[in-house]
PDB file of C-alpha atoms in Angstrom:
ATOM      1  CA  UNK A   1      42.897 -11.938 -10.334  1.00 60.00           C
ATOM      2  CA  UNK A   2      39.050 -13.680 -10.390  1.00 82.00           C
ATOM      3  CA  UNK A   3      36.377 -11.001 -12.785  1.00 84.00           C
ATOM      4  CA  UNK A   4      34.486 -10.250 -10.118  1.00 85.00           C
ATOM      5  CA  UNK A   5      37.489  -8.114  -8.317  1.00 91.00           C
ATOM      6  CA  UNK A   6      38.474  -6.653 -11.466  1.00 90.00           C
ATOM      7  CA  UNK A   7      34.951  -5.844 -12.128  1.00 89.00           C
ATOM      8  CA  UNK A   8      34.773  -4.125  -8.749  1.00 90.00           C
ATOM      9  CA  UNK A   9      38.166  -2.334  -9.865  1.00 92.00           C
ATOM     10  CA  UNK A  10      37.088  -1.143 -13.209  1.00 93.00           C
ATOM     11  CA  UNK A  11      33.134   0.612 -11.944  1.00 92.00           C
ATOM     12  CA  UNK A  12      34.948   1.812  -8.718  1.00 94.00           C
ATOM     13  CA  UNK A  13      37.494   3.531 -11.351  1.00 94.00           C
ATOM     14  CA  UNK A  14      35.499   4.520 -13.864  1.00 94.00           C
ATOM     15  CA  UNK A  15      33.147   6.353 -10.736  1.00 94.00           C
ATOM     16  CA  UNK A  16      36.461   8.239  -9.887  1.00 95.00           C
ATOM     17  CA  UNK A  17      37.437   9.654 -12.588  1.00 95.00           C
ATOM     18  CA  UNK A  18      33.668  10.053 -14.580  1.00 95.00           C
ATOM     19  CA  UNK A  19      33.875  13.902 -14.597  1.00 96.00           C
ATOM     20  CA  UNK A  20      36.902  14.220 -16.208  1.00 96.00           C
ATOM     21  CA  UNK A  21      37.521  11.675 -17.993  1.00 97.00           C
ATOM     22  CA  UNK A  22      33.869  13.215 -19.616  1.00 97.00           C
ATOM     23  CA  UNK A  23      35.195  17.023 -20.021  1.00 96.00           C
ATOM     24  CA  UNK A  24      38.114  14.549 -21.450  1.00 97.00           C
ATOM     25  CA  UNK A  25      36.058  12.823 -24.524  1.00 97.00           C
ATOM     26  CA  UNK A  26      33.654  15.360 -25.234  1.00 97.00           C
ATOM     27  CA  UNK A  27      36.840  18.609 -25.954  1.00 97.00           C
ATOM     28  CA  UNK A  28      38.156  15.319 -27.196  1.00 96.00           C
ATOM     29  CA  UNK A  29      34.918  15.718 -30.017  1.00 97.00           C
ATOM     30  CA  UNK A  30      35.380  18.968 -30.659  1.00 96.00           C
ATOM     31  CA  UNK A  31      38.630  18.286 -31.864  1.00 95.00           C
ATOM     32  CA  UNK A  32      38.244  16.089 -34.159  1.00 96.00           C
ATOM     33  CA  UNK A  33      36.273  17.956 -36.222  1.00 94.00           C
ATOM     34  CA  UNK A  34      39.722  20.547 -36.543  1.00 92.00           C
ATOM     35  CA  UNK A  35      40.855  19.231 -39.291  1.00 92.00           C
ATOM     36  CA  UNK A  36      37.807  19.383 -41.082  1.00 91.00           C
ATOM     37  CA  UNK A  37      37.261  23.103 -40.816  1.00 90.00           C
ATOM     38  CA  UNK A  38      41.375  23.659 -41.378  1.00 88.00           C
ATOM     39  CA  UNK A  39      41.509  21.769 -44.359  1.00 89.00           C
ATOM     40  CA  UNK A  40      38.065  24.023 -45.467  1.00 84.00           C
ATOM     41  CA  UNK A  41      40.549  27.312 -44.510  1.00 82.00           C
ATOM     42  CA  UNK A  42      42.830  26.289 -47.455  1.00 85.00           C
ATOM     43  CA  UNK A  43      43.064  26.445 -50.792  1.00 78.00           C
ATOM     44  CA  UNK A  44      41.507  29.873 -52.401  1.00 75.00           C
ATOM     45  CA  UNK A  45      43.317  32.818 -54.109  1.00 79.00           C
ATOM     46  CA  UNK A  46      46.779  33.066 -54.337  1.00 83.00           C
ATOM     47  CA  UNK A  47      48.185  35.456 -50.692  1.00 89.00           C
ATOM     48  CA  UNK A  48      50.629  37.633 -51.806  1.00 92.00           C
ATOM     49  CA  UNK A  49      53.875  36.663 -49.727  1.00 92.00           C
ATOM     50  CA  UNK A  50      54.753  40.729 -49.239  1.00 94.00           C
ATOM     51  CA  UNK A  51      51.179  41.691 -48.634  1.00 94.00           C
ATOM     52  CA  UNK A  52      50.899  38.865 -45.746  1.00 94.00           C
ATOM     53  CA  UNK A  53      54.839  41.261 -44.380  1.00 94.00           C
ATOM     54  CA  UNK A  54      53.666  43.847 -44.302  1.00 94.00           C
ATOM     55  CA  UNK A  55      50.044  44.532 -42.658  1.00 94.00           C
ATOM     56  CA  UNK A  56      52.278  41.717 -39.716  1.00 93.00           C
ATOM     57  CA  UNK A  57      54.549  45.156 -39.751  1.00 92.00           C
ATOM     58  CA  UNK A  58      51.405  47.140 -39.772  1.00 92.00           C
ATOM     59  CA  UNK A  59      49.673  45.880 -36.942  1.00 92.00           C
ATOM     60  CA  UNK A  60      52.620  44.375 -35.202  1.00 90.00           C
ATOM     61  CA  UNK A  61      55.172  47.310 -35.140  1.00 89.00           C
ATOM     62  CA  UNK A  62      56.652  46.350 -32.189  1.00 87.00           C
ATOM     63  CA  UNK A  63      57.333  42.561 -33.563  1.00 86.00           C
ATOM     64  CA  UNK A  64      55.491  41.408 -30.310  1.00 86.00           C
ATOM     65  CA  UNK A  65      53.693  38.404 -32.262  1.00 88.00           C
ATOM     66  CA  UNK A  66      54.456  35.226 -31.555  1.00 89.00           C
ATOM     67  CA  UNK A  67      53.386  34.017 -34.739  1.00 92.00           C
ATOM     68  CA  UNK A  68      50.539  34.333 -37.606  1.00 93.00           C
ATOM     69  CA  UNK A  69      47.361  31.324 -38.619  1.00 91.00           C
ATOM     70  CA  UNK A  70      46.212  31.813 -42.032  1.00 90.00           C
ATOM     71  CA  UNK A  71      42.637  31.258 -43.317  1.00 87.00           C
ATOM     72  CA  UNK A  72      42.501  31.763 -47.085  1.00 87.00           C
ATOM     73  CA  UNK A  73      39.505  30.299 -47.938  1.00 83.00           C
ATOM     74  CA  UNK A  74      37.952  33.011 -45.432  1.00 83.00           C
ATOM     75  CA  UNK A  75      41.107  34.978 -46.105  1.00 87.00           C
ATOM     76  CA  UNK A  76      41.666  36.784 -42.694  1.00 88.00           C
ATOM     77  CA  UNK A  77      44.487  36.081 -41.009  1.00 90.00           C
ATOM     78  CA  UNK A  78      45.954  36.301 -37.028  1.00 90.00           C
ATOM     79  CA  UNK A  79      48.709  37.195 -34.850  1.00 91.00           C
ATOM     80  CA  UNK A  80      48.353  35.258 -32.058  1.00 87.00           C
ATOM     81  CA  UNK A  81      49.797  36.777 -28.825  1.00 80.00           C
ATOM     82  CA  UNK A  82      49.635  40.348 -29.737  1.00 72.00           C
ATOM     83  CA  UNK A  83      46.166  41.320 -29.333  1.00 76.00           C
ATOM     84  CA  UNK A  84      45.309  42.230 -32.538  1.00 80.00           C
ATOM     85  CA  UNK A  85      41.853  41.535 -33.450  1.00 82.00           C
ATOM     86  CA  UNK A  86      41.571  38.921 -37.241  1.00 87.00           C
ATOM     87  CA  UNK A  87      42.532  40.571 -40.363  1.00 90.00           C
ATOM     88  CA  UNK A  88      40.936  40.972 -43.245  1.00 90.00           C
ATOM     89  CA  UNK A  89      43.399  39.687 -46.555  1.00 90.00           C
ATOM     90  CA  UNK A  90      41.905  41.332 -49.338  1.00 88.00           C
ATOM     91  CA  UNK A  91      41.276  45.178 -47.343  1.00 89.00           C
ATOM     92  CA  UNK A  92      43.505  45.314 -45.234  1.00 89.00           C
ATOM     93  CA  UNK A  93      41.097  46.772 -42.418  1.00 90.00           C
ATOM     94  CA  UNK A  94      40.148  44.384 -38.231  1.00 86.00           C
ATOM     95  CA  UNK A  95      37.566  41.165 -40.239  1.00 81.00           C
ATOM     96  CA  UNK A  96      34.205  41.353 -39.049  1.00 74.00           C
ATOM     97  CA  UNK A  97      32.976  38.931 -35.931  1.00 66.00           C
ATOM     98  CA  UNK A  98      33.484  35.107 -37.562  1.00 62.00           C
ATOM     99  CA  UNK A  99      31.878  32.106 -35.988  1.00 60.00           C
ATOM    100  CA  UNK A 100      34.071  32.044 -33.196  1.00 72.00           C
ATOM    101  CA  UNK A 101      34.950  27.981 -34.392  1.00 80.00           C
ATOM    102  CA  UNK A 102      38.325  29.517 -34.308  1.00 79.00           C
ATOM    103  CA  UNK A 103      37.435  29.898 -30.336  1.00 81.00           C
ATOM    104  CA  UNK A 104      35.724  27.463 -29.159  1.00 90.00           C
ATOM    105  CA  UNK A 105      39.334  25.143 -30.783  1.00 91.00           C
ATOM    106  CA  UNK A 106      40.753  27.514 -29.084  1.00 88.00           C
ATOM    107  CA  UNK A 107      38.783  26.449 -25.960  1.00 93.00           C
ATOM    108  CA  UNK A 108      38.892  22.880 -26.871  1.00 94.00           C
ATOM    109  CA  UNK A 109      42.264  22.651 -27.268  1.00 93.00           C
ATOM    110  CA  UNK A 110      43.164  24.200 -23.417  1.00 93.00           C
ATOM    111  CA  UNK A 111      40.740  22.483 -21.685  1.00 95.00           C
ATOM    112  CA  UNK A 112      41.612  18.848 -23.184  1.00 96.00           C
ATOM    113  CA  UNK A 113      45.603  19.222 -22.654  1.00 93.00           C
ATOM    114  CA  UNK A 114      44.410  21.350 -19.228  1.00 93.00           C
ATOM    115  CA  UNK A 115      41.312  20.300 -17.087  1.00 93.00           C
ATOM    116  CA  UNK A 116      41.296  23.198 -14.669  1.00 89.00           C
ATOM    117  CA  UNK A 117      44.132  23.983 -15.658  1.00 90.00           C
ATOM    118  CA  UNK A 118      45.628  21.199 -14.290  1.00 92.00           C
ATOM    119  CA  UNK A 119      47.770  18.718 -17.268  1.00 92.00           C
ATOM    120  CA  UNK A 120      48.173  16.466 -13.879  1.00 94.00           C
ATOM    121  CA  UNK A 121      44.736  16.300 -13.876  1.00 95.00           C
ATOM    122  CA  UNK A 122      43.945  15.027 -17.633  1.00 96.00           C
ATOM    123  CA  UNK A 123      47.532  11.639 -17.127  1.00 95.00           C
ATOM    124  CA  UNK A 124      45.893  10.300 -14.609  1.00 96.00           C
ATOM    125  CA  UNK A 125      42.682  10.416 -15.938  1.00 96.00           C
ATOM    126  CA  UNK A 126      43.906   9.434 -19.669  1.00 96.00           C
ATOM    127  CA  UNK A 127      46.113   7.034 -17.655  1.00 96.00           C
ATOM    128  CA  UNK A 128      42.562   5.475 -15.743  1.00 96.00           C
ATOM    129  CA  UNK A 129      40.861   5.700 -19.340  1.00 96.00           C
ATOM    130  CA  UNK A 130      43.689   2.588 -21.005  1.00 96.00           C
ATOM    131  CA  UNK A 131      43.504   0.805 -17.095  1.00 95.00           C
ATOM    132  CA  UNK A 132      39.884   0.895 -17.696  1.00 94.00           C
ATOM    133  CA  UNK A 133      40.891  -0.960 -21.530  1.00 93.00           C
ATOM    134  CA  UNK A 134      43.039  -2.917 -19.812  1.00 94.00           C
ATOM    135  CA  UNK A 135      40.514  -4.690 -16.967  1.00 93.00           C
ATOM    136  CA  UNK A 136      38.123  -4.716 -19.744  1.00 89.00           C
ATOM    137  CA  UNK A 137      40.259  -7.562 -21.748  1.00 90.00           C
ATOM    138  CA  UNK A 138      41.164  -9.047 -19.212  1.00 90.00           C
ATOM    139  CA  UNK A 139      37.320  -9.440 -18.583  1.00 87.00           C
ATOM    140  CA  UNK A 140      37.139 -12.044 -21.801  1.00 81.00           C
ATOM    141  CA  UNK A 141      35.140 -11.717 -24.555  1.00 79.00           C
ATOM    142  CA  UNK A 142      31.445 -10.912 -23.677  1.00 76.00           C
ATOM    143  CA  UNK A 143      27.994 -12.459 -25.173  1.00 79.00           C
ATOM    144  CA  UNK A 144      26.134  -9.769 -27.401  1.00 79.00           C
ATOM    145  CA  UNK A 145      22.964  -9.156 -26.452  1.00 85.00           C
ATOM    146  CA  UNK A 146      21.030  -6.924 -27.537  1.00 86.00           C
ATOM    147  CA  UNK A 147      21.077  -5.176 -23.774  1.00 88.00           C
ATOM    148  CA  UNK A 148      22.025  -2.706 -21.843  1.00 86.00           C
ATOM    149  CA  UNK A 149      25.185  -4.236 -21.123  1.00 88.00           C
ATOM    150  CA  UNK A 150      25.977  -6.078 -24.156  1.00 87.00           C
ATOM    151  CA  UNK A 151      25.812  -2.934 -26.436  1.00 88.00           C
ATOM    152  CA  UNK A 152      28.703  -1.471 -23.651  1.00 91.00           C
ATOM    153  CA  UNK A 153      30.917  -4.258 -23.767  1.00 89.00           C
ATOM    154  CA  UNK A 154      30.277  -4.648 -27.645  1.00 90.00           C
ATOM    155  CA  UNK A 155      31.389  -1.555 -28.488  1.00 91.00           C
ATOM    156  CA  UNK A 156      34.271  -1.478 -25.942  1.00 91.00           C
ATOM    157  CA  UNK A 157      35.186  -5.343 -28.190  1.00 91.00           C
ATOM    158  CA  UNK A 158      34.259  -3.454 -31.288  1.00 92.00           C
ATOM    159  CA  UNK A 159      36.060  -0.370 -30.638  1.00 92.00           C
ATOM    160  CA  UNK A 160      38.927  -1.459 -29.747  1.00 92.00           C
ATOM    161  CA  UNK A 161      41.693  -0.247 -31.746  1.00 93.00           C
ATOM    162  CA  UNK A 162      40.511   3.123 -31.468  1.00 94.00           C
ATOM    163  CA  UNK A 163      39.791   3.171 -27.940  1.00 94.00           C
ATOM    164  CA  UNK A 164      42.791   2.802 -26.659  1.00 95.00           C
ATOM    165  CA  UNK A 165      45.179   3.784 -29.502  1.00 95.00           C
ATOM    166  CA  UNK A 166      43.176   7.476 -28.653  1.00 95.00           C
ATOM    167  CA  UNK A 167      44.554   7.403 -24.714  1.00 96.00           C
ATOM    168  CA  UNK A 168      48.380   5.321 -25.532  1.00 96.00           C
ATOM    169  CA  UNK A 169      48.892   8.312 -28.280  1.00 96.00           C
ATOM    170  CA  UNK A 170      47.175  11.091 -26.016  1.00 95.00           C
ATOM    171  CA  UNK A 171      50.362   9.582 -22.829  1.00 95.00           C
ATOM    172  CA  UNK A 172      52.979   9.765 -25.431  1.00 95.00           C
ATOM    173  CA  UNK A 173      52.020  13.503 -26.369  1.00 93.00           C
ATOM    174  CA  UNK A 174      52.164  14.458 -22.403  1.00 92.00           C
ATOM    175  CA  UNK A 175      55.524  12.681 -21.830  1.00 92.00           C
ATOM    176  CA  UNK A 176      57.215  14.554 -24.984  1.00 88.00           C
ATOM    177  CA  UNK A 177      57.669  10.850 -26.622  1.00 88.00           C
ATOM    178  CA  UNK A 178      57.525  11.341 -30.301  1.00 86.00           C
ATOM    179  CA  UNK A 179      59.068   8.754 -31.717  1.00 82.00           C
ATOM    180  CA  UNK A 180      61.201  11.240 -34.521  1.00 75.00           C
ATOM    181  CA  UNK A 181      64.461  10.702 -35.603  1.00 70.00           C
ATOM    182  CA  UNK A 182      67.298  12.868 -37.235  1.00 58.00           C
ATOM    183  CA  UNK A 183      65.547  16.453 -35.633  1.00 56.00           C
ATOM    184  CA  UNK A 184      67.848  18.600 -35.260  1.00 56.00           C
ATOM    185  CA  UNK A 185      67.796  20.996 -32.144  1.00 59.00           C
ATOM    186  CA  UNK A 186      66.524  24.839 -32.401  1.00 58.00           C
ATOM    187  CA  UNK A 187      69.415  26.652 -32.149  1.00 59.00           C
ATOM    188  CA  UNK A 188      70.617  30.182 -32.228  1.00 64.00           C
ATOM    189  CA  UNK A 189      68.060  33.158 -32.553  1.00 76.00           C
ATOM    190  CA  UNK A 190      65.004  32.545 -33.555  1.00 83.00           C
ATOM    191  CA  UNK A 191      63.832  33.990 -37.412  1.00 88.00           C
ATOM    192  CA  UNK A 192      62.029  37.733 -36.907  1.00 91.00           C
ATOM    193  CA  UNK A 193      58.970  36.577 -38.593  1.00 92.00           C
ATOM    194  CA  UNK A 194      58.147  38.425 -41.479  1.00 92.00           C
ATOM    195  CA  UNK A 195      61.348  36.890 -42.388  1.00 92.00           C
ATOM    196  CA  UNK A 196      59.853  33.312 -42.146  1.00 94.00           C
ATOM    197  CA  UNK A 197      56.879  34.775 -44.126  1.00 94.00           C
ATOM    198  CA  UNK A 198      59.352  34.887 -47.543  1.00 94.00           C
ATOM    199  CA  UNK A 199      61.156  32.398 -47.116  1.00 94.00           C
ATOM    200  CA  UNK A 200      58.175  29.739 -46.251  1.00 94.00           C
ATOM    201  CA  UNK A 201      56.501  32.253 -49.960  1.00 94.00           C
ATOM    202  CA  UNK A 202      59.055  30.714 -51.454  1.00 92.00           C
ATOM    203  CA  UNK A 203      58.917  27.379 -51.433  1.00 91.00           C
ATOM    204  CA  UNK A 204      55.444  26.849 -50.224  1.00 92.00           C
ATOM    205  CA  UNK A 205      51.594  28.112 -50.969  1.00 91.00           C
ATOM    206  CA  UNK A 206      50.578  30.157 -48.768  1.00 92.00           C
ATOM    207  CA  UNK A 207      47.635  29.493 -49.426  1.00 92.00           C
ATOM    208  CA  UNK A 208      48.092  25.981 -47.733  1.00 93.00           C
ATOM    209  CA  UNK A 209      49.235  26.980 -44.873  1.00 93.00           C
ATOM    210  CA  UNK A 210      47.837  26.931 -42.028  1.00 93.00           C
ATOM    211  CA  UNK A 211      50.118  28.250 -39.464  1.00 93.00           C
ATOM    212  CA  UNK A 212      54.030  29.608 -38.307  1.00 94.00           C
ATOM    213  CA  UNK A 213      55.013  30.975 -35.458  1.00 92.00           C
ATOM    214  CA  UNK A 214      57.762  30.433 -32.313  1.00 90.00           C
ATOM    215  CA  UNK A 215      57.681  26.735 -31.350  1.00 84.00           C
ATOM    216  CA  UNK A 216      59.674  25.154 -29.321  1.00 75.00           C
ATOM    217  CA  UNK A 217      62.147  27.991 -29.317  1.00 81.00           C
ATOM    218  CA  UNK A 218      61.880  27.282 -33.342  1.00 87.00           C
ATOM    219  CA  UNK A 219      59.938  28.898 -35.321  1.00 92.00           C
ATOM    220  CA  UNK A 220      58.233  26.093 -37.105  1.00 94.00           C
ATOM    221  CA  UNK A 221      55.578  25.790 -40.259  1.00 95.00           C
ATOM    222  CA  UNK A 222      52.484  23.661 -40.609  1.00 94.00           C
ATOM    223  CA  UNK A 223      51.007  23.193 -43.735  1.00 94.00           C
ATOM    224  CA  UNK A 224      49.171  20.917 -45.128  1.00 93.00           C
ATOM    225  CA  UNK A 225      50.278  18.487 -48.167  1.00 91.00           C
ATOM    226  CA  UNK A 226      47.797  15.726 -49.142  1.00 87.00           C
ATOM    227  CA  UNK A 227      45.696  16.341 -46.738  1.00 88.00           C
ATOM    228  CA  UNK A 228      48.213  15.965 -44.047  1.00 92.00           C
ATOM    229  CA  UNK A 229      49.715  18.008 -41.743  1.00 93.00           C
ATOM    230  CA  UNK A 230      53.052  18.518 -42.205  1.00 93.00           C
ATOM    231  CA  UNK A 231      55.721  20.545 -39.776  1.00 93.00           C
ATOM    232  CA  UNK A 232      58.762  23.205 -41.881  1.00 94.00           C
ATOM    233  CA  UNK A 233      61.617  24.244 -39.364  1.00 93.00           C
ATOM    234  CA  UNK A 234      62.301  28.360 -40.527  1.00 93.00           C
ATOM    235  CA  UNK A 235      65.416  28.304 -40.569  1.00 90.00           C
ATOM    236  CA  UNK A 236      67.749  31.556 -40.950  1.00 87.00           C
ATOM    237  CA  UNK A 237      69.079  29.571 -44.079  1.00 86.00           C
ATOM    238  CA  UNK A 238      67.120  27.263 -45.110  1.00 89.00           C
ATOM    239  CA  UNK A 239      63.090  25.744 -44.521  1.00 92.00           C
ATOM    240  CA  UNK A 240      63.775  22.351 -43.467  1.00 92.00           C
ATOM    241  CA  UNK A 241      60.411  19.167 -43.297  1.00 92.00           C
ATOM    242  CA  UNK A 242      60.523  18.160 -39.754  1.00 92.00           C
ATOM    243  CA  UNK A 243      60.562  14.816 -38.925  1.00 92.00           C
ATOM    244  CA  UNK A 244      56.469  12.852 -38.631  1.00 90.00           C
ATOM    245  CA  UNK A 245      55.428  13.287 -35.412  1.00 91.00           C
ATOM    246  CA  UNK A 246      52.761   9.900 -35.371  1.00 93.00           C
ATOM    247  CA  UNK A 247      51.609  10.288 -31.472  1.00 94.00           C
ATOM    248  CA  UNK A 248      50.387  13.595 -32.463  1.00 93.00           C
ATOM    249  CA  UNK A 249      48.950  13.082 -36.086  1.00 93.00           C
ATOM    250  CA  UNK A 250      47.484  10.278 -35.188  1.00 94.00           C
ATOM    251  CA  UNK A 251      45.666  11.353 -32.045  1.00 95.00           C
ATOM    252  CA  UNK A 252      45.161  14.465 -33.874  1.00 94.00           C
ATOM    253  CA  UNK A 253      43.642  13.195 -36.528  1.00 93.00           C
ATOM    254  CA  UNK A 254      46.053  15.581 -39.035  1.00 92.00           C
ATOM    255  CA  UNK A 255      48.007  11.637 -40.547  1.00 91.00           C
ATOM    256  CA  UNK A 256      45.119  12.719 -43.147  1.00 89.00           C
ATOM    257  CA  UNK A 257      41.733  15.492 -42.365  1.00 86.00           C
ATOM    258  CA  UNK A 258      39.336  13.226 -44.898  1.00 88.00           C
ATOM    259  CA  UNK A 259      40.074   9.909 -43.293  1.00 93.00           C
ATOM    260  CA  UNK A 260      41.612  10.221 -39.276  1.00 93.00           C
ATOM    261  CA  UNK A 261      39.557  13.123 -38.623  1.00 93.00           C
ATOM    262  CA  UNK A 262      35.565  11.273 -38.651  1.00 94.00           C
ATOM    263  CA  UNK A 263      37.737   8.257 -36.703  1.00 95.00           C
ATOM    264  CA  UNK A 264      38.247  10.916 -34.432  1.00 96.00           C
ATOM    265  CA  UNK A 265      35.028  11.364 -34.071  1.00 96.00           C
ATOM    266  CA  UNK A 266      33.125   7.824 -34.385  1.00 96.00           C
ATOM    267  CA  UNK A 267      36.595   6.859 -31.484  1.00 96.00           C
ATOM    268  CA  UNK A 268      34.940   9.714 -29.245  1.00 97.00           C
ATOM    269  CA  UNK A 269      31.605   8.804 -29.283  1.00 97.00           C
ATOM    270  CA  UNK A 270      32.615   5.621 -28.852  1.00 96.00           C
ATOM    271  CA  UNK A 271      34.214   6.646 -24.867  1.00 96.00           C
ATOM    272  CA  UNK A 272      31.084   8.546 -24.450  1.00 96.00           C
ATOM    273  CA  UNK A 273      28.689   5.494 -25.500  1.00 95.00           C
ATOM    274  CA  UNK A 274      31.321   3.464 -23.106  1.00 95.00           C
ATOM    275  CA  UNK A 275      31.523   5.852 -20.090  1.00 95.00           C
ATOM    276  CA  UNK A 276      27.691   7.007 -20.405  1.00 95.00           C
ATOM    277  CA  UNK A 277      25.872   3.213 -20.354  1.00 93.00           C
ATOM    278  CA  UNK A 278      28.780   2.161 -18.255  1.00 92.00           C
ATOM    279  CA  UNK A 279      27.572   5.199 -14.923  1.00 93.00           C
ATOM    280  CA  UNK A 280      24.304   4.223 -16.802  1.00 93.00           C
ATOM    281  CA  UNK A 281      24.483   0.282 -15.314  1.00 90.00           C
ATOM    282  CA  UNK A 282      25.927   0.913 -11.928  1.00 88.00           C
ATOM    283  CA  UNK A 283      23.310   3.408 -11.819  1.00 89.00           C
ATOM    284  CA  UNK A 284      20.897   0.900 -12.512  1.00 88.00           C
ATOM    285  CA  UNK A 285      22.179  -2.309 -10.349  1.00 85.00           C
ATOM    286  CA  UNK A 286      22.097   0.350  -7.129  1.00 82.00           C
ATOM    287  CA  UNK A 287      18.455   1.031  -7.895  1.00 84.00           C
ATOM    288  CA  UNK A 288      17.941  -2.038  -8.121  1.00 82.00           C
ATOM    289  CA  UNK A 289      19.704  -2.995  -4.810  1.00 75.00           C
ATOM    290  CA  UNK A 290      17.658  -0.390  -2.810  1.00 69.00           C
ATOM    291  CA  UNK A 291      14.479  -2.135  -4.103  1.00 63.00           C
ATOM    292  CA  UNK A 292      13.069  -5.097  -2.853  1.00 61.00           C
ATOM    293  CA  UNK A 293      14.173  -3.026   1.081  1.00 56.00           C
ATOM    294  CA  UNK A 294      12.228  -0.429  -0.066  1.00 51.00           C
ATOM    295  CA  UNK A 295       9.143  -3.347  -0.869  1.00 56.00           C
ATOM    296  CA  UNK A 296       9.395  -4.558   1.942  1.00 54.00           C
ATOM    297  CA  UNK A 297       8.941  -1.225   3.882  1.00 55.00           C
ATOM    298  CA  UNK A 298       6.076  -0.612   1.910  1.00 54.00           C
ATOM    299  CA  UNK A 299       4.530  -3.995   2.757  1.00 53.00           C
ATOM    300  CA  UNK A 300       5.112  -3.811   6.838  1.00 51.00           C
ATOM    301  CA  UNK A 301       3.370  -0.334   7.031  1.00 50.00           C
ATOM    302  CA  UNK A 302       0.562  -1.981   4.989  1.00 47.00           C
ATOM    303  CA  UNK A 303       0.327  -4.402   7.605  1.00 47.00           C
ATOM    304  CA  UNK A 304       0.296  -2.749  10.101  1.00 49.00           C
ATOM    305  CA  UNK A 305      -2.365  -0.331   8.996  1.00 49.00           C
ATOM    306  CA  UNK A 306      -4.565  -2.687   8.850  1.00 47.00           C
TER     307      UNK A 306
END
């Protein structure tokens, strides 16, 4: 397949998927900051598990909550799925309105994973992004010039490992490819939330916990250890570490918040730059093709008037 055909395919795929790709990449940029925000929320004063259990029973007497999330630095707790407001861990009362970052991240994640409520649209757009990268590679190494096209091609090649790894790991997540081994399937009745809190607190500092709740039929705890977000299964008898889901860790930047999160920010900015410059290059070429026709019409009008 020759280069003009590859270039034509590259342009048309970009035009067809431009809007969904822009939404997916923009929300991905927002989510790139989430690990840094989460790490900033751990630590702080020690958290008494008995106090947490008492608050859960007070605000969720009917056991409707799917789980809880903790912001130790802000001394706040949120019950997931119960409809209750955030809880101040110091006073035990409903907390004052926060910065709204959690709501922003929640909206960005829903949009990023199910654009317009359609998961297939996200998956197909991500596949299109991978195809665009492959077409760019097949077109060969570019000549780097200080032009819009030169910057577009240079960004694509210099950031290639990052911009290619991001959609590939996203597709692994979409199709359930975890590359995990040794993960025991969930069995039996899930542990009640108050019991899960006590079990996690017996072996880990609750100030480092991000969330405890039911996922995929099992109770899981997510907490930071040495800058990495680890997942633990909370079983009736013990709390055991789950095998690392590397596609998710890489895609979300949770394998090292201080390193991976900034890399994801750079990746998102590079993808936005590629999409924007690609569309701008196409627009400029279209206008350049139309200009001679308009010039001829203007010349003919001037000659007719004279």
